[in-house]
Coordinates of C-alpha atoms and ligand atoms in Angstrom, one line a residue:
Chain Z
X1 CA 292.0 118.1 104.0
X2 CA 294.6 119.2 106.4
X3 CA 294.7 122.7 104.8
X4 CA 295.6 126.1 106.1
X5 CA 294.3 127.1 109.6
X6 CA 291.7 129.6 109.8
X7 CA 291.7 129.9 113.8
X8 CA 291.6 133.9 115.0
X9 CA 292.6 133.6 118.8
X10 CA 289.8 136.1 120.3
X11 CA 291.5 137.4 123.6
X12 CA 295.2 138.1 124.6
X13 CA 295.0 134.9 126.7
X14 CA 294.2 132.4 123.6
X15 CA 297.1 134.7 121.6
X16 CA 299.3 134.2 124.4
X17 CA 298.9 130.2 124.3
X18 CA 299.0 130.2 120.6
X19 CA 302.1 131.3 120.5
X20 CA 303.3 128.8 123.0
X21 CA 301.0 125.5 122.7
X22 CA 298.2 126.1 119.8
X23 CA 295.8 123.4 121.2
X24 CA 292.9 125.9 120.7
X25 CA 293.8 125.9 116.9
X26 CA 293.9 122.2 117.1
X27 CA 290.6 122.0 118.4
X28 CA 289.4 125.0 116.3
X29 CA 290.8 123.2 112.9
X30 CA 289.8 119.6 114.0
X31 CA 286.1 120.2 115.3
X32 CA 284.9 123.4 113.9
X33 CA 286.5 124.3 110.7
X34 CA 286.8 120.7 109.8
X35 CA 285.1 120.6 106.2
X36 CA 282.7 117.3 106.4
X37 CA 281.2 116.0 102.9
X38 CA 277.8 117.8 103.0
X39 CA 276.3 114.2 102.6
X40 CA 277.1 112.3 105.6
X41 CA 274.0 110.5 107.0
X42 CA 273.6 108.8 110.1
X43 CA 275.6 105.9 109.6
X44 CA 278.4 108.1 109.9
X45 CA 277.6 109.4 113.4
X46 CA 279.1 106.1 114.6
X47 CA 282.2 107.5 115.1
X48 CA 281.2 110.0 117.6
X49 CA 279.1 107.6 119.4
X50 CA 282.0 105.1 120.0
X51 CA 284.8 108.1 121.6
X52 CA 281.3 108.4 124.0
X53 CA 281.4 104.8 124.6
X54 CA 285.3 104.8 125.3
X55 CA 285.0 107.6 127.7
X56 CA 282.0 106.0 129.8
X57 CA 284.2 102.8 130.1
X58 CA 287.2 104.5 131.2
X59 CA 285.1 106.4 133.9
X60 CA 283.1 103.4 135.2
X61 CA 285.8 101.1 135.2
X62 CA 288.3 103.6 136.9
X63 CA 285.2 104.1 139.6
X64 CA 285.0 100.0 139.6
X65 CA 288.6 100.0 140.4
X66 CA 288.2 101.5 143.6
X67 CA 286.1 98.7 145.1
X68 CA 287.3 96.0 143.0
X69 CA 289.3 93.0 144.5
X70 CA 291.7 91.4 142.1
X71 CA 292.3 88.0 143.9
X72 CA 290.3 84.7 143.3
X73 CA 288.9 84.7 147.0
X74 CA 287.6 88.1 146.8
X75 CA 286.9 89.2 143.1
X76 CA 283.4 87.6 143.3
X77 CA 282.6 89.1 146.7
X78 CA 283.8 92.5 145.7
X79 CA 281.5 93.0 142.8
X80 CA 278.5 91.8 144.6
X81 CA 279.9 94.3 147.4
X82 CA 279.7 96.9 144.5
X83 CA 276.2 96.2 143.8
X84 CA 274.7 95.8 147.2
X85 CA 276.5 98.1 149.2
X86 CA 278.5 100.6 147.4
X87 CA 276.7 104.0 146.7
X88 CA 275.4 103.7 143.1
X89 CA 277.4 100.5 142.8
X90 CA 274.8 99.0 140.7
X91 CA 274.5 102.1 138.6
X92 CA 278.1 102.1 137.8
X93 CA 278.7 98.3 137.2
X94 CA 275.6 98.1 135.1
X95 CA 276.7 101.0 132.9
X96 CA 280.1 99.6 132.8
X97 CA 278.8 95.7 132.1
X98 CA 275.9 97.5 129.9
X99 CA 278.6 99.7 128.0
X100 CA 280.5 97.0 126.9
X101 CA 277.7 95.5 124.9
X102 CA 276.8 99.3 123.6
X103 CA 280.5 99.7 122.1
X104 CA 280.5 96.4 120.3
X105 CA 276.9 97.4 118.7
X106 CA 278.2 100.9 117.8
X107 CA 281.7 99.5 116.4
X108 CA 279.7 96.5 114.4
X109 CA 277.6 99.3 112.6
X110 CA 280.4 101.5 112.3
X111 CA 282.6 98.6 110.3
X112 CA 279.5 97.7 108.3
X113 CA 279.1 101.4 107.4
X114 CA 282.5 100.8 106.4
X115 CA 282.5 98.0 104.1
X116 CA 279.1 99.2 102.5
X117 CA 280.4 102.8 101.4
X118 CA 284.1 101.1 100.6
X119 CA 285.7 103.3 102.9
X120 CA 288.7 101.0 103.5
X121 CA 289.5 102.0 99.8
X122 CA 292.8 104.3 98.9
X123 CA 293.6 106.5 100.2
X124 CA 292.1 105.1 103.7
X125 CA 293.9 101.5 104.0
X126 CA 295.7 102.8 107.0
X127 CA 292.8 104.4 108.5
X128 CA 291.0 101.1 108.0
X129 CA 294.0 99.1 109.7
X130 CA 294.1 101.3 112.4
X131 CA 290.2 100.7 113.2
X132 CA 291.0 96.9 113.0
X133 CA 293.7 97.5 115.8
X134 CA 291.1 99.1 117.7
X135 CA 288.9 96.4 117.4
X136 CA 291.3 93.5 117.6
X137 CA 292.2 95.8 121.3
X138 CA 288.6 95.9 122.2
X139 CA 288.0 92.3 122.0
X140 CA 291.3 91.3 124.0
X141 CA 289.9 94.1 126.7
X142 CA 286.2 93.2 127.0
X143 CA 287.4 89.4 126.9
X144 CA 289.8 90.2 130.1
X145 CA 287.0 92.6 131.7
X146 CA 284.5 89.4 131.8
X147 CA 286.9 87.3 133.4
X148 CA 287.0 89.7 136.3
X149 CA 283.8 89.1 138.3
X150 CA 285.3 85.5 138.4
X151 CA 281.8 83.6 137.8
X152 CA 281.0 80.4 136.3
X153 CA 281.1 82.0 133.0
X154 CA 284.1 84.4 133.7
X155 CA 286.4 81.3 134.5
X156 CA 285.1 78.7 132.0
X157 CA 285.2 81.0 129.5
X158 CA 288.9 82.1 130.2
X159 CA 290.2 78.3 130.4
X160 CA 288.5 77.9 126.8
X161 CA 289.7 81.0 125.4
X162 CA 293.2 80.5 126.5
X163 CA 293.1 76.7 125.8
X164 CA 292.5 78.1 122.2
X165 CA 296.0 79.5 121.6
X166 CA 297.3 76.2 123.1
X167 CA 296.2 74.6 119.7
X168 CA 299.4 76.1 118.1
X169 CA 302.3 73.8 117.4
X170 CA 304.9 74.0 119.4
X171 CA 304.7 77.7 121.3
X172 CA 301.2 77.1 121.7
X173 CA 301.6 75.4 125.4
X174 CA 304.3 77.8 126.3
X175 CA 302.0 80.7 125.2
X176 CA 298.9 79.5 127.3
X177 CA 301.4 78.6 130.2
X178 CA 302.8 82.4 130.2
X179 CA 299.0 83.5 130.1
X180 CA 298.2 81.4 133.0
X181 CA 300.9 81.8 135.3
X182 CA 300.5 78.5 136.5
X183 CA 299.1 75.2 135.0
X184 CA 295.0 76.3 135.2
X185 CA 293.5 79.6 135.2
X186 CA 293.8 80.8 138.6
X187 CA 295.1 83.7 140.9
X188 CA 297.8 84.6 138.6
X189 CA 295.9 84.9 135.8
X190 CA 293.2 87.3 137.3
X191 CA 295.6 89.3 138.4
X192 CA 297.4 89.9 135.5
X193 CA 294.0 90.2 133.5
X194 CA 292.9 92.8 135.5
X195 CA 296.1 94.9 135.2
X196 CA 296.1 94.5 131.6
X197 CA 291.9 95.4 131.5
X198 CA 293.2 98.6 133.4
X199 CA 295.6 99.6 130.5
X200 CA 294.0 98.4 127.0
X201 CA 291.8 101.0 127.2
X202 CA 294.3 103.8 127.4
X203 CA 295.9 101.9 124.2
X204 CA 292.8 101.7 122.8
X205 CA 292.6 105.5 122.9
X206 CA 296.1 106.1 121.8
X207 CA 294.9 104.1 118.6
X208 CA 292.0 105.9 118.6
X209 CA 294.2 109.5 118.2
X210 CA 296.1 107.9 115.4
X211 CA 292.6 106.9 113.5
X212 CA 291.2 110.5 114.0
X213 CA 294.7 111.8 112.8
X214 CA 294.6 109.7 109.8
X215 CA 291.0 110.4 109.0
X216 CA 291.8 114.1 109.1
X217 CA 295.0 114.0 106.7
X218 CA 292.5 111.8 103.9
X219 CA 289.3 113.6 105.3
X220 CA 285.9 111.4 105.5
X221 CA 284.5 109.2 102.8
X222 CA 280.8 110.0 102.4
X223 CA 277.7 107.7 101.1
X224 CA 278.8 108.2 97.3
X225 CA 282.7 107.4 98.2
X226 CA 283.3 110.4 95.3
X227 CA 286.1 112.9 97.3
X228 CA 284.9 116.5 97.4
X229 CA 286.4 118.6 94.6
X230 CA 284.8 122.0 95.9
X231 CA 283.7 123.9 98.5
X232 CA 280.2 123.1 97.2
X233 CA 280.7 119.5 98.7
X234 CA 281.4 120.2 102.0
X235 CA 280.2 121.9 105.1
X236 CA 282.0 123.0 108.1
X237 CA 282.2 120.4 111.2
X238 CA 280.4 122.9 113.8
X239 CA 277.7 123.0 113.8
X240 CA 276.8 120.4 110.9
X241 CA 278.4 117.4 112.2
X242 CA 278.3 118.4 115.8
X243 CA 274.5 118.5 116.1
X244 CA 274.0 115.8 113.9
X245 CA 276.8 113.4 116.1
X246 CA 274.5 115.0 119.2
X247 CA 271.6 113.8 118.3
X248 CA 272.4 110.5 117.4
X249 CA 274.4 110.0 120.5
X250 CA 271.4 111.2 122.5
X251 CA 269.3 108.8 120.5
X252 CA 271.8 106.1 121.6
X253 CA 272.0 106.7 125.3
X254 CA 268.2 106.3 125.1
X255 CA 268.7 102.7 123.9
X256 CA 272.0 102.6 126.6
X257 CA 269.5 103.5 129.4
X258 CA 266.9 101.3 128.5
X259 CA 269.4 98.0 129.1
X260 CA 271.2 99.8 131.8
X261 CA 267.5 100.4 133.8
X262 CA 265.0 98.4 132.5
X263 CA 267.2 94.9 131.2
X264 CA 270.6 95.3 133.0
X265 CA 270.6 91.6 132.5
X266 CA 269.6 90.3 129.3
X267 CA 272.9 90.6 127.5
X268 CA 274.9 88.7 130.2
X269 CA 274.3 85.3 131.8
X270 CA 272.8 84.0 135.0
X271 CA 275.8 81.7 135.4
X272 CA 277.9 84.3 135.9
X273 CA 276.3 85.0 139.4
X274 CA 277.7 81.9 140.5
X275 CA 281.2 82.1 142.0
X276 CA 283.9 80.4 139.9
X277 CA 284.0 76.8 140.8
X278 CA 287.1 75.1 138.7
X279 CA 285.2 71.7 139.0
X280 CA 282.1 72.2 137.1
X281 CA 281.8 73.4 133.8
X282 CA 278.5 75.1 133.2
X283 CA 276.0 73.0 131.2
X284 CA 275.8 75.3 128.0
X285 CA 279.1 77.5 128.1
X286 CA 279.0 80.5 125.6
X287 CA 280.7 83.9 125.0
X288 CA 279.5 87.0 125.3
X289 CA 277.4 87.8 122.4
X290 CA 279.5 90.3 120.4
X291 CA 282.1 86.9 120.0
X292 CA 279.3 84.8 118.9
X293 CA 280.2 84.8 114.9
X294 CA 283.7 83.9 115.6
X295 CA 282.8 80.9 118.3
X296 CA 280.4 79.5 115.7
X297 CA 283.4 79.7 113.0
X298 CA 285.8 78.2 115.7
X299 CA 283.4 75.4 116.2
X300 CA 282.1 74.8 112.4
X301 CA 285.7 73.2 112.1
X302 CA 286.3 69.9 113.2
X303 CA 289.9 70.0 113.8
X304 CA 291.1 71.7 116.9
X305 CA 294.4 74.2 115.0
X306 CA 292.4 74.9 112.0
X307 CA 288.9 76.0 113.5
X308 CA 291.3 78.6 115.8
X309 CA 293.1 79.5 112.4
X310 CA 289.6 80.2 111.0
X311 CA 288.9 82.4 113.7
X312 CA 291.8 84.3 113.4
X313 CA 291.3 84.4 109.6
X314 CA 288.1 85.6 110.0
X315 CA 289.6 88.7 111.4
X316 CA 292.4 88.6 109.1
X317 CA 290.2 88.8 106.5
X318 CA 289.3 92.5 107.6
X319 CA 293.1 93.4 107.7
X320 CA 293.3 92.5 103.9
X321 CA 290.2 93.7 102.6
X322 CA 291.5 97.1 101.1
X323 CA 293.7 94.9 98.8
X324 CA 291.1 92.1 97.9
X325 CA 288.7 94.4 96.8
X326 CA 289.4 95.3 93.1
X327 CA 286.3 97.3 92.3
X328 CA 287.2 100.8 91.0
X329 CA 284.2 102.2 92.4
X330 CA 284.3 103.1 96.3
X331 CA 280.4 102.9 97.5
X332 CA 278.4 100.2 96.5
X333 CA 275.3 102.5 96.1
X334 CA 276.5 102.3 92.6
X335 CA 277.2 98.7 93.1
X336 CA 273.9 97.1 92.5
X337 CA 275.4 93.1 92.6
X338 CA 278.2 94.2 95.7
X339 CA 274.9 95.1 97.2
X340 CA 273.2 91.6 96.9
X341 CA 276.0 90.0 98.0
X342 CA 276.8 92.6 101.0
X343 CA 273.2 92.1 102.2
X344 CA 274.2 88.4 102.3
X345 CA 277.3 88.7 104.5
X346 CA 275.2 90.8 106.8
X347 CA 272.6 88.4 107.1
X348 CA 275.5 85.6 107.2
X349 CA 277.0 87.2 110.5
X350 CA 274.0 87.8 112.1
X351 CA 273.1 83.7 111.3
X352 CA 276.6 83.1 112.4
X353 CA 275.9 84.9 115.8
X354 CA 272.9 83.0 116.3
X355 CA 274.7 79.5 115.7
X356 CA 277.4 80.5 118.2
X357 CA 274.8 80.2 121.0
X358 CA 273.0 77.5 119.9
X359 CA 274.8 73.3 121.1
X360 CA 276.1 72.3 117.5
X361 CA 274.2 69.5 117.3
X362 CA 270.4 71.0 118.1
X363 CA 268.4 70.9 115.3
X364 CA 267.7 74.1 113.4
X365 CA 264.1 73.0 112.3
X366 CA 262.9 71.6 115.4
X367 CA 262.1 67.8 115.3
X368 CA 263.3 67.2 111.7
X369 CA 265.8 64.8 111.2
X370 CA 267.5 64.6 107.9
X371 CA 270.6 62.5 107.1
X372 CA 274.0 62.2 108.9
X373 CA 276.5 64.2 106.3
X374 CA 280.0 63.1 107.8
X375 CA 279.6 63.6 111.5
X376 CA 276.4 65.7 111.9
X377 CA 273.0 65.8 111.1
X378 CA 272.3 68.3 108.3
X379 CA 269.5 69.7 109.9
X380 CA 271.9 71.0 112.5
X381 CA 273.7 74.0 113.9
X382 CA 277.3 72.7 113.0
X383 CA 275.9 72.7 109.5
X384 CA 274.5 75.7 109.6
X385 CA 277.5 77.3 110.5
X386 CA 279.9 75.6 108.1
X387 CA 277.7 76.9 105.3
X388 CA 277.8 80.2 106.5
X389 CA 281.4 80.2 107.3
X390 CA 281.7 79.5 103.9
X391 CA 280.0 82.5 102.7
X392 CA 282.1 84.2 105.2
X393 CA 285.1 83.8 103.6
X394 CA 284.1 83.4 100.1
X395 CA 282.9 87.3 100.5
X396 CA 286.5 88.1 101.0
X397 CA 288.6 85.9 99.3
X398 CA 286.3 85.5 96.1
X399 CA 283.4 87.8 95.9
X400 CA 285.6 90.8 96.6
X401 CA 288.6 90.2 94.3
X402 CA 286.1 88.8 91.5
X403 CA 283.3 91.0 91.4
X404 CA 285.1 94.0 90.9
X405 CA 286.5 92.6 87.8
X406 CA 283.5 91.6 86.4
X407 CA 280.3 93.8 87.6
X408 CA 278.9 96.6 85.5
X409 CA 278.4 99.7 88.0
X410 CA 275.8 102.2 87.6
X411 CA 277.0 105.4 86.8
X412 CA 279.0 107.6 89.4
X413 CA 278.2 111.5 89.9
X414 CA 280.6 113.9 89.0
X415 CA 280.8 115.3 92.5
X416 CA 279.1 115.1 95.7
X417 CA 277.2 118.1 95.0
X418 CA 275.6 116.9 91.9
X419 CA 273.0 114.3 93.1
X420 CA 272.0 116.2 96.3
X421 CA 271.7 119.6 94.3
X422 CA 270.0 118.2 91.3
X423 CA 269.4 114.8 89.3
X424 CA 266.8 112.4 90.5
X425 CA 269.6 109.8 91.4
X426 CA 268.2 107.0 93.5
X427 CA 269.0 107.8 97.6
X428 CA 269.8 104.4 99.6
Chain L
X1 CA 316.5 93.2 129.1
X2 CA 313.1 92.2 128.1
X3 CA 313.8 88.6 129.1
X4 CA 312.8 89.7 132.9
X5 CA 309.7 91.4 131.6
X6 CA 308.8 88.3 129.7
X7 CA 309.8 85.5 132.3
X8 CA 307.8 87.2 135.1
X9 CA 304.9 86.0 133.6
X10 CA 305.6 82.3 134.2
X11 CA 305.0 80.2 136.8
X12 CA 306.4 81.8 140.0
X13 CA 308.4 79.4 142.2
X14 CA 306.0 78.6 144.9
X15 CA 303.4 77.9 142.2
X16 CA 306.4 75.5 140.3
X17 CA 307.1 73.4 144.1
X18 CA 304.3 71.1 142.8
X19 CA 301.7 70.2 145.5
X20 CA 300.5 66.3 145.4
X21 CA 297.7 65.6 147.2
X22 CA 296.6 62.2 148.4
X23 CA 293.0 60.7 148.7
X24 CA 291.5 57.7 150.8
X25 CA 290.1 55.2 148.1
X26 CA 287.2 54.0 150.9
X27 CA 285.5 57.0 150.4
X28 CA 284.4 55.8 146.7
X29 CA 281.7 53.3 146.1
X30 CA 281.8 51.3 143.0
X31 CA 280.5 53.2 140.2
X32 CA 281.5 56.3 141.7
X33 CA 283.6 59.3 140.6
X34 CA 285.3 62.1 142.9
X35 CA 286.7 65.2 141.7
X36 CA 289.4 67.0 143.6
X37 CA 291.5 69.9 143.0
X38 CA 294.6 69.4 141.8
X39 CA 297.0 72.4 141.0
X40 CA 294.0 74.4 140.3
X41 CA 292.9 71.6 137.9
X42 CA 290.4 69.1 138.6
X43 CA 291.2 65.7 139.0
X44 CA 289.0 62.2 138.8
X45 CA 288.9 59.7 140.6
X46 CA 286.8 57.1 139.5
X47 CA 286.0 53.3 141.0
X48 CA 284.9 51.7 137.9
X49 CA 282.6 48.5 137.9
X50 CA 283.9 45.1 136.3
X51 CA 281.3 45.7 133.5
X52 CA 283.3 49.4 132.7
X53 CA 286.1 47.6 132.9
X54 CA 285.3 45.3 130.8
X55 CA 283.4 47.6 128.1
X56 CA 287.0 49.3 128.0
X57 CA 289.1 46.2 127.4
X58 CA 286.8 44.8 124.9
X59 CA 287.2 48.4 122.8
X60 CA 291.0 48.0 122.9
X61 CA 290.9 47.4 119.7
X62 CA 288.3 49.8 118.0
X63 CA 289.5 52.6 116.1
X64 CA 289.9 55.7 117.9
X65 CA 291.9 59.1 117.5
X66 CA 294.5 58.5 119.9
X67 CA 294.8 54.6 120.1
X68 CA 296.0 52.9 123.9
X69 CA 294.9 49.8 125.2
X70 CA 293.1 50.2 128.4
X71 CA 296.1 48.3 130.6
X72 CA 297.9 51.3 130.2
X73 CA 295.4 53.7 131.7
X74 CA 295.6 52.2 134.9
X75 CA 297.8 50.7 137.7
X76 CA 298.8 46.6 137.0
X77 CA 296.1 45.1 138.9
X78 CA 294.2 48.3 139.6
X79 CA 291.9 48.1 136.9
X80 CA 288.7 49.5 138.7
X81 CA 291.0 52.6 139.7
X82 CA 291.1 55.7 136.9
X83 CA 292.9 58.7 138.0
X84 CA 292.8 61.3 135.2
X85 CA 293.1 64.8 134.8
X86 CA 289.7 66.2 134.3
X87 CA 290.4 68.7 131.7
X88 CA 288.7 68.4 128.0
X89 CA 291.4 67.7 125.6
X90 CA 290.1 70.2 123.6
X91 CA 289.4 73.4 125.3
X92 CA 290.1 72.4 128.7
X93 CA 286.3 71.9 130.2
X94 CA 285.2 69.6 132.6
X95 CA 283.7 66.7 131.2
X96 CA 280.6 65.1 133.1
X97 CA 280.8 61.6 134.3
X98 CA 278.6 58.8 133.0
X99 CA 277.6 61.0 129.6
X100 CA 277.9 60.4 126.2
X101 CA 277.8 57.3 123.6
X102 CA 280.4 55.6 125.8
X103 CA 279.2 56.0 129.3
X104 CA 282.8 57.5 130.2
X105 CA 282.8 61.2 130.3
X106 CA 280.8 63.5 127.8
X107 CA 282.0 67.0 127.4
X108 CA 279.2 69.5 127.2
X109 CA 281.3 72.4 125.8
X110 CA 281.8 71.1 122.3
X111 CA 280.6 67.1 122.6
X112 CA 283.3 65.2 123.1
X113 CA 282.7 62.0 124.2
X114 CA 285.2 59.7 126.4
X115 CA 284.8 56.1 127.2
X116 CA 284.9 54.0 130.5
X117 CA 288.8 54.6 130.0
X118 CA 288.7 58.0 129.4
X119 CA 289.7 57.6 125.4
X120 CA 288.1 59.8 123.3
X121 CA 286.3 58.3 121.0
X122 CA 284.2 61.1 119.2
X123 CA 284.1 65.2 119.0
X124 CA 286.9 67.3 118.7
X125 CA 289.1 66.5 121.3
X126 CA 292.5 65.4 120.0
X127 CA 293.7 63.4 122.8
X128 CA 292.7 60.8 125.9
X129 CA 292.0 62.0 129.0
X130 CA 295.7 62.6 130.4
X131 CA 296.9 60.1 133.4
X132 CA 298.8 62.1 135.7
X133 CA 301.8 61.1 137.8
X134 CA 300.5 59.0 140.9
X135 CA 301.4 55.6 143.0
X136 CA 299.5 53.7 145.6
X137 CA 300.5 54.2 149.0
X138 CA 298.5 51.3 150.3
X139 CA 295.7 49.5 148.9
X140 CA 293.3 52.3 149.8
X141 CA 295.6 55.2 149.4
X142 CA 296.9 57.4 145.8
X143 CA 299.5 60.1 146.1
X144 CA 299.0 62.1 143.2
X145 CA 302.1 64.3 141.6
Ligands
HEM1 C1 287.5 99.3 125.9 C2 286.9 99.6 127.0 C3 286.3 98.5 128.2 C4 285.8 97.4 127.7 C5 285.0 97.1 126.8 C6 285.4 97.0 129.2 C7 284.4 95.6 129.2 C8 284.6 94.9 130.6 C9 283.6 94.0 131.0 C10 282.8 93.4 129.7 C11 283.6 93.8 132.3 C12 282.4 92.6 132.7 C13 281.3 93.0 133.6 C14 280.5 92.4 134.5 O1 280.1 91.2 133.7 O2 280.7 92.8 135.2 C15 284.2 94.6 132.5 C16 284.7 94.5 134.3 C17 285.5 95.5 134.7 N1 286.2 96.6 134.2 FE1 285.9 97.0 132.4 N2 286.1 97.4 130.0 C18 286.6 98.8 129.7 C19 287.3 99.5 130.2 C20 287.9 99.6 131.9 C21 288.7 100.5 132.1 C22 289.3 102.1 131.7 C23 288.7 100.1 133.8 C24 289.6 100.8 134.7 C25 290.1 101.8 134.7 C26 288.0 98.9 133.8 C27 287.7 98.3 135.3 C28 287.1 97.0 135.0 C29 286.8 96.6 136.5 C30 287.6 96.7 137.9 C31 285.7 95.3 136.1 C32 285.4 94.5 137.2 C33 284.2 95.3 138.1 C34 282.8 94.2 137.5 O3 282.9 93.2 136.7 O4 281.9 94.8 137.1 N3 287.5 98.4 132.5 N4 284.9 95.5 131.8
FES2 S1 286.4 71.6 125.8 FE1 285.8 69.9 125.9 S2 284.7 69.6 123.9 FE2 285.4 71.3 123.7

């Protein structure tokens, strides 16, 4: 969509600047005059919200780093110092810690949106993969950030996750030693995690620029999945998208503020307010909520290496998706069968998240003992996570390739504007 | 050129200067265990009762993921003393003493059961709890590392 520019410098200074470094023109072309499909719905506002989240994390993070001590002896106390002594320290820390959760809520909705409307399909493969890279970097950043307060969950979470990499044959132990900088998670580990936790958000910002660049080359997808064909199909970014994004951000910020001010610890774990003790593991150790589905997949597999591979494979599937989906129709709005599988997929991810937070041997239906299948009772969270893990992979590796070949999609409109301006096409 | 930047991540010289610890065993009553910090990792020293030793020896022939007779897991003539690295061989949590189906240790993280010899019997952990290098300096004193 990078057509010709309509930017008109309005005064002498902007004309002077435009001939030397045309930032004004870039902003105008990208965020004012930029044509967006006229039928974008609120699922399309999460991109803007995500940029907001990144900005919030960077600003609050830089402030926290001014008061934080990256040492095994000082970290926990410095976070308490931020909470008790630093002016508004509690506010800034709660914005940062809840901000991470808000960031993930937004990214998951943004990704499910992409899955539903087929936003990963040609010509948006690179755009999609850059998004997956951002997601991976976010997970690394959030994991290392969670280690910084050096509480019990921080410490033992770090132990478990770094040990995961030890599962790889031959290189595994070398990698864990390299991460630890010693023979266990300790002082050197904390210091390097702090350094990287400071760095990665800026790497994310860089990849976001590429992501948006790729977006502006191929143009936005839209709920019909039909590419814009004429001017009637698009509206300018400003005011249409800016106002819609702005409204969505305001609603999102209300949710954000509700967490920060009314339940700042609802998404965290009480154990992390106990200083790290390498000699005692908390009885029930779980990662942050946004990692739970992957944690469930890890535990669903009885073998250590296979479990780790399944966990990484779950993310790998996302990268491969553009080539796994064989459907000619982009948007699931016109793929009734795909809709069904998609809804099951979303529920599956939710159930996996629930399983990840439970003890594997706990009963799903309380007090009901069924029978032991291989190594666990059938009515247990391990078995529930095994079934859902199976569906998770089947969605990518079976449903996506096969359904595209056998399904009978509904008729797709000629242009974006035809269903909007006329026909009785069902909206969803 | 890249190597110095990778190598700096590895343990530094002071970390490599492996610390060893000595421990006075008279502080541990039969049936009890102490956990001490050794190179940043937990270390178990357990004073086993005769019943616990017998239970371990009795199972020497049982099928297990990482078979090893109990006699190889303690110093000769010191069957009551078990010295183990207290990190679960699955993902490194610290197992709790006395728990699990075999009353050895139970790892709460993902449910690994170890017997009274520290051998893995059930659960996702692949290997027995590691026996570190250690020596008896006297009947009542051990030096680890
Ligand atoms: C992608 C953006 C980021 C994410 C997802 C993120 C996530 C997190 C998380 C989950 C925590 C633990 C919060 C807690 O439980 O206390 C944390 C802590 C911390 N982060 Fe970030 N962070 C981001 C960016 C940054 C940046 C850019 C900086 C510094 C410039 C920073 C500095 C810190 C500091 C100093 C702490 C420790 C203090 C504390 O625990 O509150 N973060 N981060
Ligand atoms: S760390 Fe012990 S069972 Fe996983």
